[in-house]
Amino acid sequence: MAEVPNTTASPAEATPTYPPNTLRAPVTHTTTHDPTTLASTFASSRPAHFCSPAGPSMRFSTSHVAAMPPNFTDDADLAAFSHTDETIGLVKAGATIMRYVDFAPGTTTAMHRTQSLDFGICLEGTVVAVMDGGEERRLGRGDVVVQRGTMHAWRNAGEGWARMAYVMTASDPVVVGGRELEAEMVDGEEKGQTGISLETK
């Protein structure tokens, strides 16, 4: 049974508190080539920089951003984006984003759709993938959801913090039965998740 966040204020002022997040900060090691010897080497090793634009129940860290297809000439792809830019939305047009998201116990995200192909990989904890049609799948460490522009939400069903890694590539608009389905978020304001931008142009 997932732990219910404690509240110490009156119902009108209640602010959830969560157990400490003890998950280690992952490190992104990015490769390149030595311009003189052409030998493979590492361009950088960056510990994750987490921020909480949606409030204390979730933490986000952008690990890497690359235009598609990437341009490796003289490391042009590495110069194109700031990987600690907190203004980057969940999806960026013409790009692939690798991102970590930590979820506090009991957290359920707003139902949302992005115009993207997402590989959602459970790294820590127990996370439930929820479809707007009512179906759910319970994820353990190493399980993957291939998310194809559908309306969905994520729920931490474990006792402690959970972590997902997402590799998200912007897609063409989602068209089903001749109808175009737009990127959207449902009940984001109710869940205090209005700080999340779905897409950056």
JSON list of C-alpha atoms in Angstrom, two decimals:
[
{"chain": "A", "resi": 1, "resn": "MET", "atom": "CA", "xyz": [0.00, 0.00, 0.00]},
{"chain": "A", "resi": 2, "resn": "ALA", "atom": "CA", "xyz": [1.46, 3.38, -0.99]},
{"chain": "A", "resi": 3, "resn": "GLU", "atom": "CA", "xyz": [2.19, 5.77, 1.85]},
{"chain": "A", "resi": 4, "resn": "VAL", "atom": "CA", "xyz": [-0.25, 8.68, 2.03]},
{"chain": "A", "resi": 5, "resn": "PRO", "atom": "CA", "xyz": [1.56, 12.03, 2.34]},
{"chain": "A", "resi": 6, "resn": "ASN", "atom": "CA", "xyz": [1.25, 13.68, 5.75]},
{"chain": "A", "resi": 7, "resn": "THR", "atom": "CA", "xyz": [-0.40, 17.08, 6.10]},
{"chain": "A", "resi": 8, "resn": "THR", "atom": "CA", "xyz": [-0.04, 19.35, 9.10]},
{"chain": "A", "resi": 9, "resn": "ALA", "atom": "CA", "xyz": [-2.05, 22.40, 8.04]},
{"chain": "A", "resi": 10, "resn": "SER", "atom": "CA", "xyz": [-5.81, 22.89, 7.94]},
{"chain": "A", "resi": 11, "resn": "PRO", "atom": "CA", "xyz": [-7.59, 21.37, 4.90]},
{"chain": "A", "resi": 12, "resn": "ALA", "atom": "CA", "xyz": [-7.68, 24.76, 3.18]},
{"chain": "A", "resi": 13, "resn": "GLU", "atom": "CA", "xyz": [-3.94, 25.21, 3.65]},
{"chain": "A", "resi": 14, "resn": "ALA", "atom": "CA", "xyz": [-2.80, 21.58, 3.56]},
{"chain": "A", "resi": 15, "resn": "THR", "atom": "CA", "xyz": [0.61, 21.11, 1.97]},
{"chain": "A", "resi": 16, "resn": "PRO", "atom": "CA", "xyz": [1.74, 17.50, 1.49]},
{"chain": "A", "resi": 17, "resn": "THR", "atom": "CA", "xyz": [5.09, 16.46, 2.88]},
{"chain": "A", "resi": 18, "resn": "TYR", "atom": "CA", "xyz": [7.02, 13.51, 1.52]},
{"chain": "A", "resi": 19, "resn": "PRO", "atom": "CA", "xyz": [9.77, 11.22, 2.79]},
{"chain": "A", "resi": 20, "resn": "PRO", "atom": "CA", "xyz": [13.33, 12.20, 1.81]},
{"chain": "A", "resi": 21, "resn": "ASN", "atom": "CA", "xyz": [14.31, 11.27, -1.73]},
{"chain": "A", "resi": 22, "resn": "THR", "atom": "CA", "xyz": [17.37, 9.06, -1.24]},
{"chain": "A", "resi": 23, "resn": "LEU", "atom": "CA", "xyz": [17.74, 7.97, -4.89]},
{"chain": "A", "resi": 24, "resn": "ARG", "atom": "CA", "xyz": [21.28, 8.62, -6.11]},
{"chain": "A", "resi": 25, "resn": "ALA", "atom": "CA", "xyz": [21.86, 11.39, -8.63]},
{"chain": "A", "resi": 26, "resn": "PRO", "atom": "CA", "xyz": [22.56, 9.68, -11.97]},
{"chain": "A", "resi": 27, "resn": "VAL", "atom": "CA", "xyz": [25.49, 10.83, -14.11]},
{"chain": "A", "resi": 28, "resn": "THR", "atom": "CA", "xyz": [25.31, 11.33, -17.89]},
{"chain": "A", "resi": 29, "resn": "HIS", "atom": "CA", "xyz": [28.57, 10.40, -19.65]},
{"chain": "A", "resi": 30, "resn": "THR", "atom": "CA", "xyz": [28.67, 11.82, -23.19]},
{"chain": "A", "resi": 31, "resn": "THR", "atom": "CA", "xyz": [31.16, 10.63, -25.80]},
{"chain": "A", "resi": 32, "resn": "THR", "atom": "CA", "xyz": [33.01, 12.46, -28.58]},
{"chain": "A", "resi": 33, "resn": "HIS", "atom": "CA", "xyz": [36.14, 12.18, -30.75]},
{"chain": "A", "resi": 34, "resn": "ASP", "atom": "CA", "xyz": [39.57, 13.69, -30.27]},
{"chain": "A", "resi": 35, "resn": "PRO", "atom": "CA", "xyz": [39.91, 16.07, -33.26]},
{"chain": "A", "resi": 36, "resn": "THR", "atom": "CA", "xyz": [43.62, 15.25, -33.67]},
{"chain": "A", "resi": 37, "resn": "THR", "atom": "CA", "xyz": [43.84, 11.50, -33.14]},
{"chain": "A", "resi": 38, "resn": "LEU", "atom": "CA", "xyz": [40.17, 10.71, -33.94]},
{"chain": "A", "resi": 39, "resn": "ALA", "atom": "CA", "xyz": [40.21, 8.45, -30.89]},
{"chain": "A", "resi": 40, "resn": "SER", "atom": "CA", "xyz": [36.95, 8.05, -28.99]},
{"chain": "A", "resi": 41, "resn": "THR", "atom": "CA", "xyz": [36.83, 9.85, -25.66]},
{"chain": "A", "resi": 42, "resn": "PHE", "atom": "CA", "xyz": [34.37, 11.43, -23.22]},
{"chain": "A", "resi": 43, "resn": "ALA", "atom": "CA", "xyz": [33.18, 14.99, -23.77]},
{"chain": "A", "resi": 44, "resn": "SER", "atom": "CA", "xyz": [31.60, 15.35, -20.34]},
{"chain": "A", "resi": 45, "resn": "SER", "atom": "CA", "xyz": [30.32, 13.60, -17.25]},
{"chain": "A", "resi": 46, "resn": "ARG", "atom": "CA", "xyz": [27.42, 15.56, -15.74]},
{"chain": "A", "resi": 47, "resn": "PRO", "atom": "CA", "xyz": [25.55, 14.67, -12.54]},
{"chain": "A", "resi": 48, "resn": "ALA", "atom": "CA", "xyz": [21.81, 15.13, -12.88]},
{"chain": "A", "resi": 49, "resn": "HIS", "atom": "CA", "xyz": [20.43, 18.57, -12.08]},
{"chain": "A", "resi": 50, "resn": "PHE", "atom": "CA", "xyz": [16.89, 18.14, -10.73]},
{"chain": "A", "resi": 51, "resn": "CYS", "atom": "CA", "xyz": [14.19, 20.80, -10.59]},
{"chain": "A", "resi": 52, "resn": "SER", "atom": "CA", "xyz": [10.55, 20.70, -9.45]},
{"chain": "A", "resi": 53, "resn": "PRO", "atom": "CA", "xyz": [8.42, 22.83, -11.82]},
{"chain": "A", "resi": 54, "resn": "ALA", "atom": "CA", "xyz": [5.32, 20.82, -10.89]},
{"chain": "A", "resi": 55, "resn": "GLY", "atom": "CA", "xyz": [5.76, 21.08, -7.13]},
{"chain": "A", "resi": 56, "resn": "PRO", "atom": "CA", "xyz": [7.44, 18.89, -4.50]},
{"chain": "A", "resi": 57, "resn": "SER", "atom": "CA", "xyz": [5.80, 15.61, -5.60]},
{"chain": "A", "resi": 58, "resn": "MET", "atom": "CA", "xyz": [7.93, 15.32, -8.77]},
{"chain": "A", "resi": 59, "resn": "ARG", "atom": "CA", "xyz": [11.53, 16.08, -9.74]},
{"chain": "A", "resi": 60, "resn": "PHE", "atom": "CA", "xyz": [12.73, 16.46, -13.35]},
{"chain": "A", "resi": 61, "resn": "SER", "atom": "CA", "xyz": [16.23, 16.28, -14.81]},
{"chain": "A", "resi": 62, "resn": "THR", "atom": "CA", "xyz": [16.99, 16.71, -18.52]},
{"chain": "A", "resi": 63, "resn": "SER", "atom": "CA", "xyz": [19.89, 14.40, -19.26]},
{"chain": "A", "resi": 64, "resn": "HIS", "atom": "CA", "xyz": [20.39, 15.10, -22.97]},
{"chain": "A", "resi": 65, "resn": "VAL", "atom": "CA", "xyz": [18.76, 16.91, -25.90]},
{"chain": "A", "resi": 66, "resn": "ALA", "atom": "CA", "xyz": [19.61, 16.28, -29.54]},
{"chain": "A", "resi": 67, "resn": "ALA", "atom": "CA", "xyz": [18.13, 17.46, -32.82]},
{"chain": "A", "resi": 68, "resn": "MET", "atom": "CA", "xyz": [16.96, 14.66, -35.08]},
{"chain": "A", "resi": 69, "resn": "PRO", "atom": "CA", "xyz": [18.91, 13.62, -37.00]},
{"chain": "A", "resi": 70, "resn": "PRO", "atom": "CA", "xyz": [21.85, 14.75, -34.83]},
{"chain": "A", "resi": 71, "resn": "ASN", "atom": "CA", "xyz": [24.78, 16.64, -36.34]},
{"chain": "A", "resi": 72, "resn": "PHE", "atom": "CA", "xyz": [28.02, 15.31, -34.82]},
{"chain": "A", "resi": 73, "resn": "THR", "atom": "CA", "xyz": [30.29, 17.54, -36.91]},
{"chain": "A", "resi": 74, "resn": "ASP", "atom": "CA", "xyz": [32.64, 19.40, -34.56]},
{"chain": "A", "resi": 75, "resn": "ASP", "atom": "CA", "xyz": [30.25, 18.52, -31.71]},
{"chain": "A", "resi": 76, "resn": "ALA", "atom": "CA", "xyz": [27.58, 20.82, -33.13]},
{"chain": "A", "resi": 77, "resn": "ASP", "atom": "CA", "xyz": [24.89, 18.75, -31.42]},
{"chain": "A", "resi": 78, "resn": "LEU", "atom": "CA", "xyz": [26.45, 19.35, -28.00]},
{"chain": "A", "resi": 79, "resn": "ALA", "atom": "CA", "xyz": [26.59, 23.10, -28.54]},
{"chain": "A", "resi": 80, "resn": "ALA", "atom": "CA", "xyz": [22.98, 23.34, -29.68]},
{"chain": "A", "resi": 81, "resn": "PHE", "atom": "CA", "xyz": [21.21, 22.85, -26.34]},
{"chain": "A", "resi": 82, "resn": "SER", "atom": "CA", "xyz": [21.68, 23.61, -22.66]},
{"chain": "A", "resi": 83, "resn": "HIS", "atom": "CA", "xyz": [20.99, 20.36, -20.86]},
{"chain": "A", "resi": 84, "resn": "THR", "atom": "CA", "xyz": [20.09, 22.15, -17.62]},
{"chain": "A", "resi": 85, "resn": "ASP", "atom": "CA", "xyz": [17.58, 24.48, -19.32]},
{"chain": "A", "resi": 86, "resn": "GLU", "atom": "CA", "xyz": [14.48, 24.25, -17.11]},
{"chain": "A", "resi": 87, "resn": "THR", "atom": "CA", "xyz": [12.32, 25.92, -19.81]},
{"chain": "A", "resi": 88, "resn": "ILE", "atom": "CA", "xyz": [12.51, 22.90, -22.14]},
{"chain": "A", "resi": 89, "resn": "GLY", "atom": "CA", "xyz": [9.07, 21.29, -22.34]},
{"chain": "A", "resi": 90, "resn": "LEU", "atom": "CA", "xyz": [8.37, 17.59, -22.09]},
{"chain": "A", "resi": 91, "resn": "VAL", "atom": "CA", "xyz": [8.82, 17.42, -25.88]},
{"chain": "A", "resi": 92, "resn": "LYS", "atom": "CA", "xyz": [10.85, 19.62, -28.23]},
{"chain": "A", "resi": 93, "resn": "ALA", "atom": "CA", "xyz": [9.91, 19.83, -31.89]},
{"chain": "A", "resi": 94, "resn": "GLY", "atom": "CA", "xyz": [12.50, 18.15, -34.12]},
{"chain": "A", "resi": 95, "resn": "ALA", "atom": "CA", "xyz": [14.43, 16.71, -31.20]},
{"chain": "A", "resi": 96, "resn": "THR", "atom": "CA", "xyz": [14.88, 13.76, -28.87]},
{"chain": "A", "resi": 97, "resn": "ILE", "atom": "CA", "xyz": [15.03, 14.35, -25.11]},
{"chain": "A", "resi": 98, "resn": "MET", "atom": "CA", "xyz": [16.38, 12.00, -22.45]},
{"chain": "A", "resi": 99, "resn": "ARG", "atom": "CA", "xyz": [14.92, 12.85, -19.05]},
{"chain": "A", "resi": 100, "resn": "TYR", "atom": "CA", "xyz": [14.70, 11.45, -15.52]},
{"chain": "A", "resi": 101, "resn": "VAL", "atom": "CA", "xyz": [11.53, 11.96, -13.46]},
{"chain": "A", "resi": 102, "resn": "ASP", "atom": "CA", "xyz": [11.24, 11.10, -9.76]},
{"chain": "A", "resi": 103, "resn": "PHE", "atom": "CA", "xyz": [7.77, 10.59, -8.25]},
{"chain": "A", "resi": 104, "resn": "ALA", "atom": "CA", "xyz": [6.99, 10.89, -4.55]},
{"chain": "A", "resi": 105, "resn": "PRO", "atom": "CA", "xyz": [4.94, 8.02, -3.02]},
{"chain": "A", "resi": 106, "resn": "GLY", "atom": "CA", "xyz": [1.24, 8.36, -3.75]},
{"chain": "A", "resi": 107, "resn": "THR", "atom": "CA", "xyz": [1.77, 10.78, -6.63]},
{"chain": "A", "resi": 108, "resn": "THR", "atom": "CA", "xyz": [-0.45, 10.52, -9.71]},
{"chain": "A", "resi": 109, "resn": "THR", "atom": "CA", "xyz": [0.28, 12.82, -12.62]},
{"chain": "A", "resi": 110, "resn": "ALA", "atom": "CA", "xyz": [-2.33, 14.69, -14.58]},
{"chain": "A", "resi": 111, "resn": "MET", "atom": "CA", "xyz": [-3.67, 12.79, -17.59]},
{"chain": "A", "resi": 112, "resn": "HIS", "atom": "CA", "xyz": [-1.79, 14.11, -20.62]},
{"chain": "A", "resi": 113, "resn": "ARG", "atom": "CA", "xyz": [-0.83, 13.57, -24.24]},
{"chain": "A", "resi": 114, "resn": "THR", "atom": "CA", "xyz": [2.35, 14.69, -26.00]},
{"chain": "A", "resi": 115, "resn": "GLN", "atom": "CA", "xyz": [2.99, 14.53, -29.73]},
{"chain": "A", "resi": 116, "resn": "SER", "atom": "CA", "xyz": [5.89, 12.13, -29.35]},
{"chain": "A", "resi": 117, "resn": "LEU", "atom": "CA", "xyz": [7.14, 8.57, -29.28]},
{"chain": "A", "resi": 118, "resn": "ASP", "atom": "CA", "xyz": [8.26, 7.86, -25.71]},
{"chain": "A", "resi": 119, "resn": "PHE", "atom": "CA", "xyz": [10.21, 5.00, -24.20]},
{"chain": "A", "resi": 120, "resn": "GLY", "atom": "CA", "xyz": [9.38, 5.12, -20.48]},
{"chain": "A", "resi": 121, "resn": "ILE", "atom": "CA", "xyz": [11.74, 2.90, -18.46]},
{"chain": "A", "resi": 122, "resn": "CYS", "atom": "CA", "xyz": [11.15, 2.16, -14.79]},
{"chain": "A", "resi": 123, "resn": "LEU", "atom": "CA", "xyz": [14.47, 2.48, -12.95]},
{"chain": "A", "resi": 124, "resn": "GLU", "atom": "CA", "xyz": [13.40, 2.44, -9.31]},
{"chain": "A", "resi": 125, "resn": "GLY", "atom": "CA", "xyz": [10.22, 1.63, -7.42]},
{"chain": "A", "resi": 126, "resn": "THR", "atom": "CA", "xyz": [6.79, 0.58, -8.69]},
{"chain": "A", "resi": 127, "resn": "VAL", "atom": "CA", "xyz": [5.03, 2.80, -11.21]},
{"chain": "A", "resi": 128, "resn": "VAL", "atom": "CA", "xyz": [1.61, 2.25, -12.78]},
{"chain": "A", "resi": 129, "resn": "ALA", "atom": "CA", "xyz": [0.97, 3.42, -16.35]},
{"chain": "A", "resi": 130, "resn": "VAL", "atom": "CA", "xyz": [-2.66, 4.54, -16.64]},
{"chain": "A", "resi": 131, "resn": "MET", "atom": "CA", "xyz": [-4.52, 4.93, -19.95]},
{"chain": "A", "resi": 132, "resn": "ASP", "atom": "CA", "xyz": [-7.50, 7.27, -20.27]},
{"chain": "A", "resi": 133, "resn": "GLY", "atom": "CA", "xyz": [-9.54, 4.25, -21.42]},
{"chain": "A", "resi": 134, "resn": "GLY", "atom": "CA", "xyz": [-9.14, 2.76, -17.95]},
{"chain": "A", "resi": 135, "resn": "GLU", "atom": "CA", "xyz": [-6.44, 0.14, -18.56]},
{"chain": "A", "resi": 136, "resn": "GLU", "atom": "CA", "xyz": [-3.37, 0.02, -16.31]},
{"chain": "A", "resi": 137, "resn": "ARG", "atom": "CA", "xyz": [0.00, -1.74, -16.34]},
{"chain": "A", "resi": 138, "resn": "ARG", "atom": "CA", "xyz": [2.20, -2.12, -13.25]},
{"chain": "A", "resi": 139, "resn": "LEU", "atom": "CA", "xyz": [5.89, -1.50, -13.91]},
{"chain": "A", "resi": 140, "resn": "GLY", "atom": "CA", "xyz": [8.83, -2.85, -11.95]},
{"chain": "A", "resi": 141, "resn": "ARG", "atom": "CA", "xyz": [12.52, -2.14, -12.37]},
{"chain": "A", "resi": 142, "resn": "GLY", "atom": "CA", "xyz": [13.52, -2.56, -16.03]},
{"chain": "A", "resi": 143, "resn": "ASP", "atom": "CA", "xyz": [9.98, -2.58, -17.47]},
{"chain": "A", "resi": 144, "resn": "VAL", "atom": "CA", "xyz": [9.29, -0.30, -20.44]},
{"chain": "A", "resi": 145, "resn": "VAL", "atom": "CA", "xyz": [6.22, 1.46, -21.81]},
{"chain": "A", "resi": 146, "resn": "VAL", "atom": "CA", "xyz": [6.31, 2.40, -25.51]},
{"chain": "A", "resi": 147, "resn": "GLN", "atom": "CA", "xyz": [4.05, 5.43, -25.38]},
{"chain": "A", "resi": 148, "resn": "ARG", "atom": "CA", "xyz": [2.72, 6.46, -28.83]},
{"chain": "A", "resi": 149, "resn": "GLY", "atom": "CA", "xyz": [0.90, 9.76, -28.49]},
{"chain": "A", "resi": 150, "resn": "THR", "atom": "CA", "xyz": [-1.82, 8.38, -26.19]},
{"chain": "A", "resi": 151, "resn": "MET", "atom": "CA", "xyz": [-3.54, 10.04, -23.23]},
{"chain": "A", "resi": 152, "resn": "HIS", "atom": "CA", "xyz": [-1.91, 8.63, -20.11]},
{"chain": "A", "resi": 153, "resn": "ALA", "atom": "CA", "xyz": [-0.87, 9.26, -16.52]},
{"chain": "A", "resi": 154, "resn": "TRP", "atom": "CA", "xyz": [1.75, 7.82, -14.15]},
{"chain": "A", "resi": 155, "resn": "ARG", "atom": "CA", "xyz": [1.17, 6.73, -10.55]},
{"chain": "A", "resi": 156, "resn": "ASN", "atom": "CA", "xyz": [3.77, 5.82, -7.94]},
{"chain": "A", "resi": 157, "resn": "ALA", "atom": "CA", "xyz": [2.25, 2.75, -6.27]},
{"chain": "A", "resi": 158, "resn": "GLY", "atom": "CA", "xyz": [5.23, 2.05, -4.02]},
{"chain": "A", "resi": 159, "resn": "GLU", "atom": "CA", "xyz": [6.25, 3.01, -0.49]},
{"chain": "A", "resi": 160, "resn": "GLY", "atom": "CA", "xyz": [9.14, 5.29, -1.45]},
{"chain": "A", "resi": 161, "resn": "TRP", "atom": "CA", "xyz": [10.24, 7.54, -4.28]},
{"chain": "A", "resi": 162, "resn": "ALA", "atom": "CA", "xyz": [10.16, 6.03, -7.78]},
{"chain": "A", "resi": 163, "resn": "ARG", "atom": "CA", "xyz": [12.24, 6.98, -10.82]},
{"chain": "A", "resi": 164, "resn": "MET", "atom": "CA", "xyz": [11.44, 6.73, -14.50]},
{"chain": "A", "resi": 165, "resn": "ALA", "atom": "CA", "xyz": [13.73, 7.50, -17.45]},
{"chain": "A", "resi": 166, "resn": "TYR", "atom": "CA", "xyz": [12.06, 8.79, -20.61]},
{"chain": "A", "resi": 167, "resn": "VAL", "atom": "CA", "xyz": [13.48, 8.98, -24.13]},
{"chain": "A", "resi": 168, "resn": "MET", "atom": "CA", "xyz": [11.04, 11.23, -26.00]},
{"chain": "A", "resi": 169, "resn": "THR", "atom": "CA", "xyz": [11.17, 11.96, -29.74]},
{"chain": "A", "resi": 170, "resn": "ALA", "atom": "CA", "xyz": [8.81, 14.54, -31.22]},
{"chain": "A", "resi": 171, "resn": "SER", "atom": "CA", "xyz": [6.38, 13.03, -33.71]},
{"chain": "A", "resi": 172, "resn": "ASP", "atom": "CA", "xyz": [3.99, 14.11, -36.42]},
{"chain": "A", "resi": 173, "resn": "PRO", "atom": "CA", "xyz": [0.51, 15.00, -35.16]},
{"chain": "A", "resi": 174, "resn": "VAL", "atom": "CA", "xyz": [-1.49, 12.03, -33.88]},
{"chain": "A", "resi": 175, "resn": "VAL", "atom": "CA", "xyz": [-4.36, 11.24, -36.28]},
{"chain": "A", "resi": 176, "resn": "VAL", "atom": "CA", "xyz": [-6.89, 8.52, -35.42]},
{"chain": "A", "resi": 177, "resn": "GLY", "atom": "CA", "xyz": [-9.93, 7.80, -37.56]},
{"chain": "A", "resi": 178, "resn": "GLY", "atom": "CA", "xyz": [-9.34, 11.00, -39.51]},
{"chain": "A", "resi": 179, "resn": "ARG", "atom": "CA", "xyz": [-9.30, 13.15, -36.36]},
{"chain": "A", "resi": 180, "resn": "GLU", "atom": "CA", "xyz": [-6.19, 14.96, -35.13]},
{"chain": "A", "resi": 181, "resn": "LEU", "atom": "CA", "xyz": [-5.54, 14.58, -31.42]},
{"chain": "A", "resi": 182, "resn": "GLU", "atom": "CA", "xyz": [-3.76, 17.55, -29.89]},
{"chain": "A", "resi": 183, "resn": "ALA", "atom": "CA", "xyz": [-1.25, 17.62, -27.07]},
{"chain": "A", "resi": 184, "resn": "GLU", "atom": "CA", "xyz": [-3.18, 18.30, -23.88]},
{"chain": "A", "resi": 185, "resn": "MET", "atom": "CA", "xyz": [-3.18, 18.02, -20.10]},
{"chain": "A", "resi": 186, "resn": "VAL", "atom": "CA", "xyz": [-6.30, 17.28, -18.05]},
{"chain": "A", "resi": 187, "resn": "ASP", "atom": "CA", "xyz": [-6.67, 18.36, -14.40]},
{"chain": "A", "resi": 188, "resn": "GLY", "atom": "CA", "xyz": [-3.12, 19.74, -14.28]},
{"chain": "A", "resi": 189, "resn": "GLU", "atom": "CA", "xyz": [-4.28, 22.75, -12.26]},
{"chain": "A", "resi": 190, "resn": "GLU", "atom": "CA", "xyz": [-6.22, 20.55, -9.84]},
{"chain": "A", "resi": 191, "resn": "LYS", "atom": "CA", "xyz": [-3.10, 18.44, -9.23]},
{"chain": "A", "resi": 192, "resn": "GLY", "atom": "CA", "xyz": [-0.82, 21.48, -8.94]},
{"chain": "A", "resi": 193, "resn": "GLN", "atom": "CA", "xyz": [1.10, 20.48, -12.08]},
{"chain": "A", "resi": 194, "resn": "THR", "atom": "CA", "xyz": [0.60, 23.63, -14.15]},
{"chain": "A", "resi": 195, "resn": "GLY", "atom": "CA", "xyz": [4.37, 24.29, -14.22]},
{"chain": "A", "resi": 196, "resn": "ILE", "atom": "CA", "xyz": [4.88, 21.55, -16.79]},
{"chain": "A", "resi": 197, "resn": "SER", "atom": "CA", "xyz": [5.16, 22.65, -20.42]},
{"chain": "A", "resi": 198, "resn": "LEU", "atom": "CA", "xyz": [4.09, 19.93, -22.85]},
{"chain": "A", "resi": 199, "resn": "GLU", "atom": "CA", "xyz": [6.09, 21.14, -25.84]},
{"chain": "A", "resi": 200, "resn": "THR", "atom": "CA", "xyz": [8.83, 23.59, -26.80]},
{"chain": "A", "resi": 201, "resn": "LYS", "atom": "CA", "xyz": [8.94, 24.74, -30.41]}
]
